[in-house]
XYZ file of C-alpha atoms in Angstrom:
281
model
C -64.051 -7.430 -25.455
C -65.291 -10.898 -27.321
C -67.187 -13.387 -24.862
C -65.819 -16.679 -24.121
C -67.916 -18.253 -26.674
C -66.998 -16.045 -29.567
C -63.103 -16.628 -28.279
C -63.975 -20.474 -28.750
C -65.255 -19.851 -31.975
C -62.264 -17.912 -33.225
C -60.020 -20.532 -32.092
C -62.159 -23.273 -33.272
C -62.554 -21.644 -37.229
C -58.580 -21.555 -37.157
C -58.060 -25.049 -36.141
C -60.486 -26.124 -38.880
C -58.515 -23.926 -41.490
C -61.279 -21.395 -42.169
C -59.226 -18.624 -40.543
C -55.555 -20.214 -41.033
C -52.577 -18.172 -41.357
C -49.191 -19.576 -43.188
C -46.092 -18.989 -41.149
C -47.312 -16.402 -38.482
C -44.981 -13.858 -37.460
C -46.581 -11.466 -34.698
C -50.253 -12.646 -35.717
C -49.882 -11.568 -39.481
C -48.457 -13.887 -42.386
C -45.577 -12.292 -44.325
C -44.758 -12.501 -47.983
C -41.449 -13.054 -47.172
C -41.859 -16.432 -45.156
C -40.745 -19.642 -46.940
C -42.072 -20.630 -50.132
C -43.683 -23.720 -51.396
C -42.375 -26.189 -54.064
C -44.165 -24.279 -56.801
C -42.571 -20.893 -55.878
C -45.310 -19.315 -54.549
C -45.257 -18.744 -50.370
C -47.756 -20.607 -48.146
C -49.611 -17.013 -47.465
C -50.533 -16.927 -50.935
C -51.807 -20.163 -51.255
C -54.103 -19.744 -48.409
C -55.267 -16.366 -49.397
C -56.365 -17.614 -52.749
C -58.425 -20.230 -50.793
C -59.844 -18.071 -48.626
C -60.944 -15.572 -51.283
C -62.313 -18.403 -53.589
C -64.657 -19.401 -50.985
C -65.592 -16.117 -49.765
C -69.787 -15.406 -50.370
C -69.742 -12.485 -52.617
C -71.078 -11.940 -56.320
C -68.105 -9.902 -57.261
C -64.562 -10.942 -58.371
C -62.375 -12.578 -56.073
C -59.543 -10.347 -56.684
C -57.910 -8.055 -54.238
C -58.666 -4.324 -55.074
C -55.744 -2.123 -54.697
C -56.750 1.146 -52.901
C -53.490 2.367 -52.037
C -53.427 5.342 -54.474
C -57.227 6.100 -53.446
C -59.254 7.501 -50.917
C -59.609 5.132 -47.763
C -62.275 2.152 -48.431
C -65.508 1.578 -47.384
C -66.413 -2.119 -46.983
C -70.317 -2.837 -47.004
C -72.040 -5.866 -45.005
C -75.122 -7.622 -46.481
C -75.283 -5.797 -49.626
C -78.477 -6.733 -51.505
C -79.447 -8.684 -48.353
C -76.726 -11.218 -48.872
C -74.383 -12.859 -46.468
C -71.058 -11.173 -47.721
C -68.606 -8.320 -47.524
C -68.300 -5.902 -50.506
C -65.441 -5.952 -51.506
C -64.076 -9.114 -49.960
C -60.436 -8.345 -50.560
C -58.617 -5.185 -50.623
C -54.929 -3.749 -50.331
C -54.130 -0.702 -48.396
C -51.234 1.122 -47.160
C -50.158 0.930 -43.383
C -52.055 3.656 -41.297
C -54.854 3.513 -43.498
C -58.362 3.453 -41.773
C -60.765 0.913 -43.264
C -64.359 1.426 -42.745
C -67.223 -1.308 -42.429
C -70.918 -0.088 -43.163
C -73.982 -2.131 -42.116
C -76.613 -1.918 -45.168
C -78.473 -5.130 -45.045
C -81.435 -5.378 -42.516
C -82.373 -8.892 -42.581
C -79.791 -10.518 -40.519
C -77.253 -9.757 -37.959
C -73.473 -8.965 -38.725
C -70.217 -8.299 -37.225
C -66.527 -8.018 -38.098
C -64.121 -10.068 -36.438
C -60.373 -10.650 -37.318
C -59.721 -14.273 -37.218
C -56.115 -13.124 -35.211
C -58.163 -11.209 -32.741
C -56.659 -7.797 -33.914
C -59.864 -6.175 -34.467
C -63.327 -6.780 -33.318
C -66.402 -4.730 -34.111
C -68.318 -6.447 -31.009
C -71.553 -8.577 -30.963
C -73.520 -9.164 -33.919
C -76.167 -6.427 -34.635
C -78.738 -5.642 -37.633
C -78.661 -2.073 -37.789
C -78.267 -0.391 -41.466
C -75.899 2.845 -41.365
C -74.081 1.080 -38.485
C -70.126 1.519 -39.130
C -66.964 0.204 -37.806
C -63.573 1.675 -38.250
C -60.112 0.294 -37.812
C -56.578 1.616 -38.420
C -53.819 -0.902 -40.134
C -50.937 0.267 -38.846
C -48.407 -2.596 -39.757
C -47.919 -4.530 -42.735
C -49.476 -7.886 -42.854
C -52.619 -10.061 -43.820
C -55.471 -9.480 -42.253
C -58.329 -12.266 -42.388
C -61.469 -11.489 -41.005
C -65.379 -12.833 -40.645
C -68.685 -12.137 -39.691
C -69.288 -14.784 -36.927
C -72.797 -15.661 -37.451
C -72.163 -16.343 -41.247
C -68.619 -17.155 -41.123
C -69.644 -20.961 -42.266
C -71.852 -19.815 -44.968
C -68.665 -17.693 -46.329
C -68.937 -14.062 -44.837
C -65.108 -13.627 -44.730
C -62.668 -10.844 -46.048
C -59.099 -9.804 -46.202
C -57.127 -6.601 -45.623
C -53.791 -6.902 -47.222
C -51.731 -4.282 -45.757
C -48.474 -3.374 -47.927
C -46.368 -0.091 -48.820
C -47.014 1.345 -52.024
C -44.394 0.865 -54.605
C -42.083 3.986 -55.285
C -40.117 4.371 -58.525
C -39.946 8.386 -58.543
C -42.751 8.314 -61.495
C -45.955 8.385 -59.379
C -48.045 8.075 -62.658
C -46.308 5.134 -63.232
C -46.760 3.549 -59.978
C -50.230 4.173 -59.552
C -51.125 2.888 -63.060
C -49.168 -0.631 -62.292
C -49.950 -0.859 -58.528
C -51.117 -4.388 -58.103
C -50.001 -5.807 -61.411
C -47.884 -8.813 -61.937
C -46.059 -8.015 -58.667
C -45.041 -4.593 -59.852
C -42.744 -3.415 -56.556
C -41.305 -0.060 -58.304
C -38.693 -1.589 -60.435
C -38.212 0.122 -63.836
C -36.114 -1.598 -66.471
C -33.321 0.769 -67.834
C -33.089 0.793 -71.594
C -32.203 4.357 -72.120
C -29.227 4.157 -75.002
C -30.737 1.367 -76.808
C -32.157 1.449 -80.309
C -34.464 -1.248 -80.231
C -36.452 -2.713 -77.081
C -38.757 -5.615 -76.989
C -41.603 -6.406 -75.080
C -43.421 -9.678 -74.736
C -46.915 -9.658 -74.754
C -48.661 -12.460 -73.404
C -45.951 -13.043 -70.475
C -46.641 -15.151 -67.497
C -48.263 -12.946 -64.898
C -51.560 -11.938 -63.369
C -52.896 -15.216 -62.973
C -52.057 -16.479 -66.358
C -50.314 -15.423 -69.642
C -52.104 -11.567 -68.904
C -48.499 -9.501 -68.565
C -46.067 -7.498 -70.446
C -42.294 -8.135 -69.895
C -40.837 -5.910 -68.896
C -44.064 -4.151 -67.812
C -42.285 -0.829 -67.417
C -39.188 0.566 -69.197
C -37.307 3.496 -69.591
C -35.916 4.344 -73.039
C -34.189 7.584 -74.890
C -36.274 9.525 -77.733
C -35.940 8.027 -80.752
C -35.968 4.253 -79.393
C -38.253 1.592 -81.361
C -40.365 -0.368 -78.884
C -41.420 -3.821 -80.591
C -44.310 -5.635 -78.972
C -43.996 -9.693 -79.394
C -46.758 -11.936 -78.972
C -46.185 -15.311 -77.044
C -49.170 -16.903 -78.570
C -50.662 -17.642 -74.787
C -53.129 -15.962 -72.885
C -55.621 -15.620 -75.752
C -55.726 -12.491 -77.766
C -53.806 -9.394 -76.941
C -53.625 -5.555 -78.204
C -51.803 -2.619 -77.446
C -53.776 0.549 -76.333
C -52.246 3.747 -75.081
C -53.735 5.973 -72.492
C -51.327 8.950 -73.139
C -51.400 9.051 -76.972
C -53.112 8.208 -79.985
C -51.151 5.501 -81.081
C -51.218 1.927 -80.656
C -53.217 -1.178 -82.312
C -56.802 -2.113 -81.115
C -56.656 -4.981 -82.950
C -56.659 -8.373 -81.199
C -54.163 -10.674 -82.229
C -53.671 -14.244 -80.507
C -51.011 -15.873 -82.828
C -47.368 -15.766 -81.654
C -45.111 -12.900 -83.548
C -44.378 -9.111 -83.948
C -47.767 -7.439 -84.418
C -47.179 -3.641 -83.245
C -44.188 -1.518 -82.869
C -43.741 2.223 -82.702
C -40.881 4.651 -82.663
C -41.248 7.057 -79.593
C -39.846 10.567 -80.138
C -41.276 12.883 -77.551
C -40.480 12.445 -74.000
C -42.709 11.571 -71.454
C -44.683 8.917 -69.691
C -46.574 6.758 -71.753
C -49.384 3.980 -70.097
C -50.630 1.065 -72.157
C -52.911 -1.928 -71.575
C -54.314 -4.760 -73.235
C -57.949 -3.959 -73.399
C -59.342 -7.664 -72.872
C -56.941 -7.797 -69.955
C -56.652 -4.505 -68.610
C -58.892 -5.030 -65.378
C -56.852 -8.131 -64.499
C -53.704 -6.409 -64.597
C -52.299 -6.393 -68.092
C -50.876 -2.881 -68.303
C -47.034 -1.628 -69.150
C -45.604 1.804 -69.099
C -42.833 3.590 -70.831
C -40.789 6.497 -69.981
C -39.112 8.458 -72.549
C -36.437 10.764 -71.078
């Protein structure tokens, strides 16, 4: 049970905006809440700010663990006042573990909405705290002694997309708001995919990023000329063009005759989500 001082801290930090959540519903923000004039939900705006000010030496992206083993978050890596990783996404009913590794300061894990609390701050390497996230939502948390210094994190709980093609779902999870939708272009002789389309925080997406075609269909990739240089590299077959092109126009096409699932990416932007998939059947 948090002490009265700790409850006051959480109320104060929320009032100052440190732990504010837009459009609360049962204590957790929802992506379906009202959107801003830019088309982004208040939750998304707040989440970007929250992660951008997190004191962590790694990238401020949310890593998707919905297809991996339950994650462990480390406190005090290299004796820094940080959570590593600061942002992650899991499916409902996932148990997340926090593990203490730094011994130069005291840490704890406290949700800004009070949904979980590891207790008083301790400095005990090897100490751990577990919490099972049952409901979808956005869960922000801090280490109370170091919250003002940016020791904060977030767990986004969201059901994994399901298209009926698990290989595609895992490959595209977390990219360009992939929700399991696959564009059906079976019967078409030619399909064009935009390269450098808007997505993943810039022009770092393929559009459509998942498409189903018939054997013998020609797929053409057309560069938009935006987002810097892009290329097309396949994971499942020895085709593609590793040459990086930045100017607009068609720089690669391939006729796919064999059935199967073909995953590909732009190598310069693979890690930020510029990945695509083609199903031939």
